[in-house]
N, CA, C and O atoms as a DFTB+ gen file, in Angstrom:
496 C
 N C O
     1  1     167.437     118.635      74.370
     2  2     166.072     119.020      74.696
     3  2     165.395     117.881      75.446
     4  3     165.434     116.730      75.012
     5  1     164.775     118.211      76.572
     6  2     164.130     117.198      77.389
     7  2     162.898     116.652      76.677
     8  3     162.138     117.396      76.057
     9  1     162.721     115.352      76.779
    10  2     161.574     114.722      76.145
    11  2     161.149     113.511      76.969
    12  3     161.984     112.735      77.435
    13  1     159.838     113.363      77.139
    14  2     159.267     112.220      77.830
    15  2     158.238     111.588      76.907
    16  3     157.386     112.286      76.358
    17  1     158.308     110.286      76.734
    18  2     157.392     109.589      75.834
    19  2     156.754     108.425      76.571
    20  3     157.437     107.499      77.010
    21  1     155.429     108.485      76.702
    22  2     154.691     107.423      77.385
    23  2     154.205     106.386      76.396
    24  3     153.839     106.717      75.268
    25  1     154.201     105.156      76.809
    26  2     153.628     104.062      76.030
    27  2     152.946     103.092      76.976
    28  3     153.160     103.129      78.187
    29  1     152.119     102.222      76.407
    30  2     151.524     101.153      77.196
    31  2     150.049     101.300      77.491
    32  3     149.447     100.396      78.072
    33  1     149.450     102.412      77.108
    34  2     148.035     102.589      77.351
    35  2     147.201     101.659      76.483
    36  3     147.711     101.006      75.572
    37  1     145.902     101.614      76.784
    38  2     145.024     100.777      75.984
    39  2     143.665     100.613      76.620
    40  3     143.332     101.272      77.605
    41  1     142.885      99.717      76.036
    42  2     141.533      99.398      76.516
    43  2     141.579      98.058      77.238
    44  3     141.983      97.048      76.662
    45  1     141.163      98.053      78.506
    46  2     141.159      96.826      79.291
    47  2     139.834      96.702      80.027
    48  3     139.067      97.661      80.121
    49  1     139.578      95.514      80.545
    50  2     138.376      95.287      81.327
    51  2     138.612      95.559      82.803
    52  3     139.752      95.594      83.268
    53  1     137.532      95.751      83.526
    54  2     137.629      95.952      84.974
    55  2     138.394      94.786      85.613
    56  3     138.164      93.618      85.300
    57  1     139.312      95.146      86.518
    58  2     140.097      94.144      87.217
    59  2     141.383      93.752      86.543
    60  3     142.197      93.028      87.116
    61  1     141.576      94.225      85.326
    62  2     142.789      93.883      84.586
    63  2     143.983      94.693      85.079
    64  3     143.849      95.600      85.900
    65  1     145.140      94.343      84.560
    66  2     146.384      95.050      84.863
    67  2     146.948      95.671      83.599
    68  3     146.678      95.213      82.488
    69  1     147.728      96.708      83.783
    70  2     148.352      97.401      82.662
    71  2     149.618      98.069      83.170
    72  3     149.648      98.584      84.287
    73  1     150.661      98.059      82.354
    74  2     151.906      98.699      82.747
    75  2     152.238      99.803      81.764
    76  3     152.359      99.562      80.563
    77  1     152.384     101.003      82.272
    78  2     152.786     102.146      81.466
    79  2     154.291     102.347      81.570
    80  3     154.899     102.098      82.612
    81  1     154.872     102.796      80.481
    82  2     156.299     103.093      80.456
    83  2     156.515     104.539      80.035
    84  3     155.727     105.110      79.282
    85  1     157.588     105.109      80.532
    86  2     157.965     106.474      80.180
    87  2     159.446     106.472      79.838
    88  3     160.293     106.240      80.701
    89  1     159.746     106.731      78.584
    90  2     161.130     106.837      78.137
    91  2     161.544     108.298      78.212
    92  3     160.909     109.160      77.606
    93  1     162.606     108.574      78.952
    94  2     162.996     109.951      79.215
    95  2     164.323     110.307      78.553
    96  3     165.288     109.545      78.604
    97  1     164.344     111.476      77.935
    98  2     165.576     112.065      77.435
    99  2     165.820     113.312      78.274
   100  3     165.284     114.381      77.983
   101  1     166.633     113.167      79.317
   102  2     166.937     114.257      80.232
   103  2     168.447     114.347      80.385
   104  3     169.172     113.395      80.094
   105  1     168.907     115.491      80.840
   106  2     170.347     115.688      80.951
   107  2     170.979     114.604      81.817
   108  3     171.942     113.961      81.400
   109  1     170.449     114.400      83.004
   110  2     170.861     113.318      83.900
   111  2     169.597     112.782      84.558
   112  3     169.062     113.386      85.489
   113  1     169.133     111.658      84.071
   114  2     167.849     111.120      84.511
   115  2     167.766     110.994      86.023
   116  3     166.722     111.280      86.610
   117  1     168.841     110.574      86.656
   118  2     168.826     110.333      88.107
   119  2     168.808     111.616      88.927
   120  3     168.792     111.546      90.156
   121  1     168.810     112.777      88.296
   122  2     168.664     114.051      88.997
   123  2     167.205     114.457      89.138
   124  3     166.899     115.487      89.739
   125  1     166.300     113.648      88.584
   126  2     164.898     114.035      88.511
   127  2     163.999     113.066      89.268
   128  3     164.114     111.847      89.136
   129  1     163.104     113.639      90.062
   130  2     161.978     112.847      90.540
   131  2     161.048     112.635      89.356
   132  3     160.879     113.525      88.523
   133  1     160.454     111.465      89.286
   134  2     159.526     111.148      88.205
   135  2     158.132     110.915      88.775
   136  3     157.979     110.436      89.899
   137  1     157.137     111.253      87.998
   138  2     155.771     111.117      88.496
   139  2     154.819     110.762      87.358
   140  3     155.126     110.915      86.175
   141  1     153.674     110.290      87.766
   142  2     152.564     110.050      86.846
   143  2     151.366     110.873      87.319
   144  3     151.041     110.911      88.506
   145  1     150.732     111.520      86.369
   146  2     149.503     112.246      86.592
   147  2     148.466     111.699      85.624
   148  3     148.811     110.980      84.686
   149  1     147.203     112.032      85.843
   150  2     146.167     111.612      84.903
   151  2     145.084     112.675      84.816
   152  3     144.874     113.462      85.740
   153  1     144.407     112.672      83.678
   154  2     143.309     113.608      83.470
   155  2     142.160     112.878      82.810
   156  3     142.275     112.390      81.686
   157  1     141.058     112.811      83.518
   158  2     139.842     112.185      83.002
   159  2     139.018     113.239      82.254
   160  3     139.189     114.433      82.496
   161  1     138.143     112.823      81.366
   162  2     137.318     113.780      80.612
   163  2     136.525     114.688      81.539
   164  3     135.835     114.216      82.443
   165  1     136.627     115.980      81.311
   166  2     135.869     116.942      82.096
   167  2     136.422     117.219      83.473
   168  3     135.809     117.952      84.250
   169  1     137.576     116.645      83.793
   170  2     138.176     116.839      85.112
   171  2     139.571     117.448      84.984
   172  3     140.185     117.424      83.918
   173  1     140.051     117.991      86.096
   174  2     141.397     118.543      86.118
   175  2     142.428     117.415      86.217
   176  3     142.130     116.314      86.680
   177  1     143.623     117.716      85.778
   178  2     144.702     116.752      85.909
   179  2     145.000     116.526      87.384
   180  3     145.015     117.475      88.168
   181  1     145.235     115.280      87.762
   182  2     145.480     114.953      89.159
   183  2     146.735     114.102      89.315
   184  3     147.114     113.345      88.422
   185  1     147.355     114.249      90.459
   186  2     148.530     113.463      90.815
   187  2     148.159     112.010      91.020
   188  3     147.110     111.699      91.585
   189  1     149.033     111.112      90.553
   190  2     148.825     109.679      90.735
   191  2     149.928     109.074      91.610
   192  3     149.641     108.451      92.632
   193  1     151.184     109.259      91.210
   194  2     152.295     108.644      91.938
   195  2     153.583     109.359      91.605
   196  3     153.713     109.960      90.538
   197  1     154.546     109.295      92.528
   198  2     155.858     109.871      92.299
   199  2     156.931     108.996      92.922
   200  3     156.677     108.267      93.881
   201  1     158.126     109.076      92.370
   202  2     159.245     108.296      92.884
   203  2     160.483     109.184      92.933
   204  3     160.706     110.002      92.041
   205  1     161.275     109.019      93.969
   206  2     162.452     109.859      94.158
   207  2     163.547     109.529      93.153
   208  3     163.449     108.561      92.399
   209  1     164.588     110.349      93.157
   210  2     165.655     110.239      92.163
   211  2     166.268     108.844      92.128
   212  3     166.475     108.274      91.057
   213  1     166.554     108.308      93.295
   214  2     167.211     107.005      93.345
   215  2     166.217     105.859      93.417
   216  3     166.603     104.691      93.416
   217  1     164.945     106.193      93.477
   218  2     163.923     105.159      93.525
   219  2     163.671     104.583      94.901
   220  3     163.016     103.549      95.034
   221  1     164.190     105.250      95.938
   222  2     164.071     104.693      97.281
   223  2     162.780     105.101      97.967
   224  3     162.338     104.445      98.910
   225  1     162.178     106.181      97.498
   226  2     160.949     106.677      98.113
   227  2     159.891     106.871      97.051
   228  3     160.190     107.202      95.904
   229  1     158.639     106.659      97.454
   230  2     157.526     106.868      96.536
   231  2     156.323     107.379      97.311
   232  3     156.256     107.278      98.536
   233  1     155.397     107.920      96.580
   234  2     154.184     108.476      97.181
   235  2     153.048     108.247      96.195
   236  3     153.249     108.281      94.981
   237  1     151.849     108.013      96.728
   238  2     150.710     107.695      95.880
   239  2     149.476     108.482      96.294
   240  3     149.306     108.833      97.462
   241  1     148.629     108.750      95.327
   242  2     147.309     109.274      95.640
   243  2     146.519     108.186      96.358
   244  3     146.699     106.997      96.099
   245  1     145.652     108.606      97.252
   246  2     144.864     107.641      98.018
   247  2     144.046     106.715      97.113
   248  3     143.830     105.547      97.437
   249  1     143.602     107.246      95.992
   250  2     142.728     106.490      95.099
   251  2     143.429     105.319      94.417
   252  3     142.769     104.413      93.907
   253  1     144.764     105.331      94.405
   254  2     145.495     104.263      93.712
   255  2     146.428     103.492      94.632
   256  3     146.986     102.470      94.232
   257  1     146.602     103.965      95.851
   258  2     147.528     103.292      96.769
   259  2     147.099     101.855      96.988
   260  3     145.933     101.572      97.261
   261  1     148.062     100.952      96.862
   262  2     147.783      99.533      97.014
   263  2     147.430      98.836      95.718
   264  3     147.460      97.607      95.655
   265  1     147.093      99.594      94.674
   266  2     146.782      99.015      93.356
   267  2     147.830      99.366      92.315
   268  3     148.094      98.574      91.410
   269  1     148.430     100.545      92.433
   270  2     149.423     101.010      91.469
   271  2     150.805     100.988      92.117
   272  3     150.939     101.156      93.329
   273  1     151.819     100.782      91.297
   274  2     153.193     100.809      91.786
   275  2     154.074     101.520      90.773
   276  3     154.118     101.150      89.600
   277  1     154.774     102.544      91.240
   278  2     155.693     103.296      90.390
   279  2     157.096     102.752      90.579
   280  3     157.480     102.365      91.683
   281  1     157.855     102.725      89.503
   282  2     159.236     102.270      89.574
   283  2     160.057     103.003      88.519
   284  3     159.512     103.720      87.680
   285  1     161.366     102.815      88.571
   286  2     162.230     103.466      87.599
   287  2     163.471     102.627      87.365
   288  3     163.870     101.818      88.203
   289  1     164.068     102.842      86.208
   290  2     165.308     102.183      85.823
   291  2     166.280     103.275      85.417
   292  3     166.258     103.739      84.277
   293  1     167.126     103.685      86.339
   294  2     168.030     104.808      86.065
   295  2     169.110     104.454      85.036
   296  3     169.668     105.342      84.392
   297  1     169.396     103.196      84.886
   298  2     170.407     102.800      83.910
   299  2     169.914     102.988      82.476
   300  3     170.704     103.195      81.555
   301  1     168.583     102.911      82.306
   302  2     168.013     102.999      80.968
   303  2     167.053     104.170      80.781
   304  3     166.364     104.264      79.766
   305  1     167.015     105.066      81.777
   306  2     166.217     106.298      81.680
   307  2     164.733     106.027      81.444
   308  3     164.098     106.644      80.588
   309  1     164.201     105.094      82.221
   310  2     162.790     104.772      82.103
   311  2     162.092     104.844      83.453
   312  3     162.685     104.566      84.495
   313  1     160.838     105.217      83.409
   314  2     159.962     105.142      84.570
   315  2     158.746     104.313      84.178
   316  3     158.378     104.226      83.007
   317  1     158.134     103.707      85.191
   318  2     157.022     102.807      84.923
   319  2     155.889     103.038      85.911
   320  3     156.092     103.544      87.015
   321  1     154.694     102.652      85.486
   322  2     153.554     102.641      86.391
   323  2     152.818     101.325      86.161
   324  3     152.197     101.118      85.118
   325  1     152.898     100.453      87.142
   326  2     152.183      99.184      87.085
   327  2     150.833      99.387      87.737
   328  3     150.751      99.772      88.904
   329  1     149.775      99.129      86.988
   330  2     148.422      99.356      87.470
   331  2     147.696      98.016      87.553
   332  3     147.629      97.276      86.572
   333  1     147.158      97.716      88.719
   334  2     146.441      96.464      88.935
   335  2     145.030      96.737      89.434
   336  3     144.726      97.814      89.946
   337  1     144.188      95.741      89.272
   338  2     142.782      95.827      89.723
   339  2     142.169      97.130      89.226
   340  3     141.609      97.905      90.002
   341  1     142.283      97.353      87.944
   342  2     141.806      98.605      87.355
   343  2     140.296      98.744      87.468
   344  3     139.547      97.770      87.398
   345  1     139.878      99.997      87.646
   346  2     138.473     100.332      87.803
   347  2     138.065     101.294      86.694
   348  3     138.931     101.940      86.105
   349  1     136.782     101.409      86.393
   350  2     136.338     102.368      85.368
   351  2     136.781     103.797      85.693
   352  3     137.068     104.573      84.782
   353  1     136.838     104.148      86.967
   354  2     137.250     105.504      87.349
   355  2     138.743     105.762      87.127
   356  3     139.205     106.891      87.293
   357  1     139.487     104.741      86.759
   358  2     140.891     104.930      86.399
   359  2     141.043     105.377      84.941
   360  3     142.147     105.699      84.503
   361  1     139.950     105.397      84.199
   362  2     139.984     105.828      82.804
   363  2     140.431     107.283      82.713
   364  3     139.833     108.165      83.329
   365  1     141.482     107.524      81.943
   366  2     142.050     108.869      81.831
   367  2     143.216     108.834      80.853
   368  3     143.663     107.773      80.417
   369  1     143.688     110.020      80.527
   370  2     144.976     110.134      79.854
   371  2     146.035     110.215      80.949
   372  3     145.934     111.033      81.863
   373  1     147.039     109.369      80.849
   374  2     148.100     109.311      81.853
   375  2     149.346     110.001      81.316
   376  3     149.793     109.741      80.199
   377  1     149.896     110.889      82.142
   378  2     151.062     111.674      81.764
   379  2     152.246     111.354      82.662
   380  3     152.104     111.213      83.877
   381  1     153.399     111.244      82.054
   382  2     154.653     111.131      82.774
   383  2     155.222     112.537      82.961
   384  3     155.076     113.385      82.081
   385  1     155.865     112.788      84.095
   386  2     156.424     114.103      84.362
   387  2     157.741     113.972      85.120
   388  3     157.973     112.989      85.823
   389  1     158.598     114.981      84.966
   390  2     159.901     114.988      85.619
   391  2     160.132     116.313      86.323
   392  3     159.782     117.375      85.807
   393  1     160.730     116.239      87.518
   394  2     161.058     117.430      88.299
   395  2     162.487     117.315      88.807
   396  3     162.856     116.327      89.442
   397  1     163.291     118.343      88.519
   398  2     164.666     118.337      89.013
   399  2     164.649     118.506      90.529
   400  3     164.006     119.420      91.046
   401  1     165.343     117.641      91.230
   402  2     165.411     117.742      92.688
   403  2     166.852     117.545      93.143
   404  3     167.638     116.866      92.482
   405  1     167.183     118.143      94.267
   406  2     168.531     117.997      94.810
   407  2     168.557     117.053      95.994
   408  3     169.617     116.769      96.551
   409  1     167.398     116.573      96.371
   410  2     167.303     115.621      97.475
   411  2     166.436     114.452      97.021
   412  3     165.984     114.415      95.877
   413  1     166.208     113.513      97.908
   414  2     165.358     112.380      97.596
   415  2     163.895     112.686      97.803
   416  3     163.164     111.912      98.421
   417  1     163.473     113.824      97.280
   418  2     162.095     114.264      97.484
   419  2     161.128     113.525      96.568
   420  3     161.510     112.973      95.537
   421  1     159.878     113.535      96.974
   422  2     158.801     112.949      96.174
   423  2     157.690     113.994      96.048
   424  3     156.635     113.868      96.671
   425  1     157.935     115.016      95.244
   426  2     156.968     116.118      95.150
   427  2     155.701     115.725      94.407
   428  3     155.716     114.862      93.530
   429  1     154.613     116.371      94.774
   430  2     153.340     116.174      94.086
   431  2     153.056     117.305      93.111
   432  3     152.073     117.252      92.372
   433  1     153.899     118.321      93.098
   434  2     153.713     119.434      92.170
   435  2     155.069     119.987      91.796
   436  3     156.098     119.569      92.326
   437  1     155.054     120.944      90.864
   438  2     156.297     121.588      90.464
   439  2     157.059     120.851      89.387
   440  3     158.279     120.983      89.294
   441  1     156.359     120.073      88.565
   442  2     157.018     119.311      87.516
   443  2     157.214     120.177      86.273
   444  3     156.299     120.870      85.828
   445  1     158.425     120.123      85.727
   446  2     158.782     121.012      84.612
   447  2     158.600     120.361      83.253
   448  3     158.310     121.042      82.269
   449  1     158.766     119.065      83.193
   450  2     158.727     118.371      81.908
   451  2     157.587     117.358      81.902
   452  3     157.328     116.658      82.881
   453  1     156.915     117.314      80.743
   454  2     155.736     116.468      80.611
   455  2     155.775     115.709      79.294
   456  3     156.304     116.189      78.291
   457  1     155.201     114.514      79.325
   458  2     155.017     113.776      78.090
   459  2     153.699     114.150      77.431
   460  3     152.957     114.999      77.924
   461  1     153.423     113.501      76.309
   462  2     152.221     113.819      75.543
   463  2     150.999     113.057      76.042
   464  3     149.867     113.382      75.682
   465  1     151.229     112.051      76.867
   466  2     150.122     111.301      77.444
   467  2     149.804     110.025      76.698
   468  3     150.076     109.901      75.504
   469  1     149.217     109.069      77.423
   470  2     148.759     107.819      76.829
   471  2     147.396     107.487      77.429
   472  3     147.193     107.596      78.638
   473  1     146.477     107.085      76.573
   474  2     145.097     106.856      76.997
   475  2     144.945     105.481      77.657
   476  3     145.403     104.464      77.134
   477  1     144.297     105.485      78.805
   478  2     143.925     104.241      79.482
   479  2     142.413     104.241      79.636
   480  3     141.842     105.161      80.221
   481  1     141.771     103.213      79.116
   482  2     140.332     103.083      79.210
   483  2     139.990     101.751      79.860
   484  3     140.428     100.692      79.410
   485  1     139.196     101.821      80.932
   486  2     138.794     100.619      81.647
   487  2     137.301     100.417      81.422
   488  3     136.479     101.213      81.876
   489  1     136.968      99.358      80.726
   490  2     135.579      99.077      80.376
   491  2     134.912      98.276      81.488
   492  3     135.478      97.317      82.013
   493  1     133.698      98.690      81.832
   494  2     132.962      97.996      82.885
   495  2     132.128      96.861      82.318
   496  3     131.440      96.166      83.066
């Protein structure tokens, strides 16, 4: 059974850094594009970042490009989101997601598996 577990959330001050981790139990981790989404209170869930199966390609939402970096470790079935220069508007529940792909795609939608989320709060 597929399972994604996020860790690393917390309360930080403006300008701080935080690294989220996603431990994945998937049939073959390297067959899946991995992504991070977030949902702020009262808002819809939004795309944050995605990385291709082999980790060679990535894509970011405009709001985080240049501050966040997605990565993965296929040997250990983990994905990561390094967040720098955090802002109050980055406050949200962050979700890890996986999408089976047959190419080195970096999709922004169509994710089949989701984690339970981890809270990130940036205090001003």
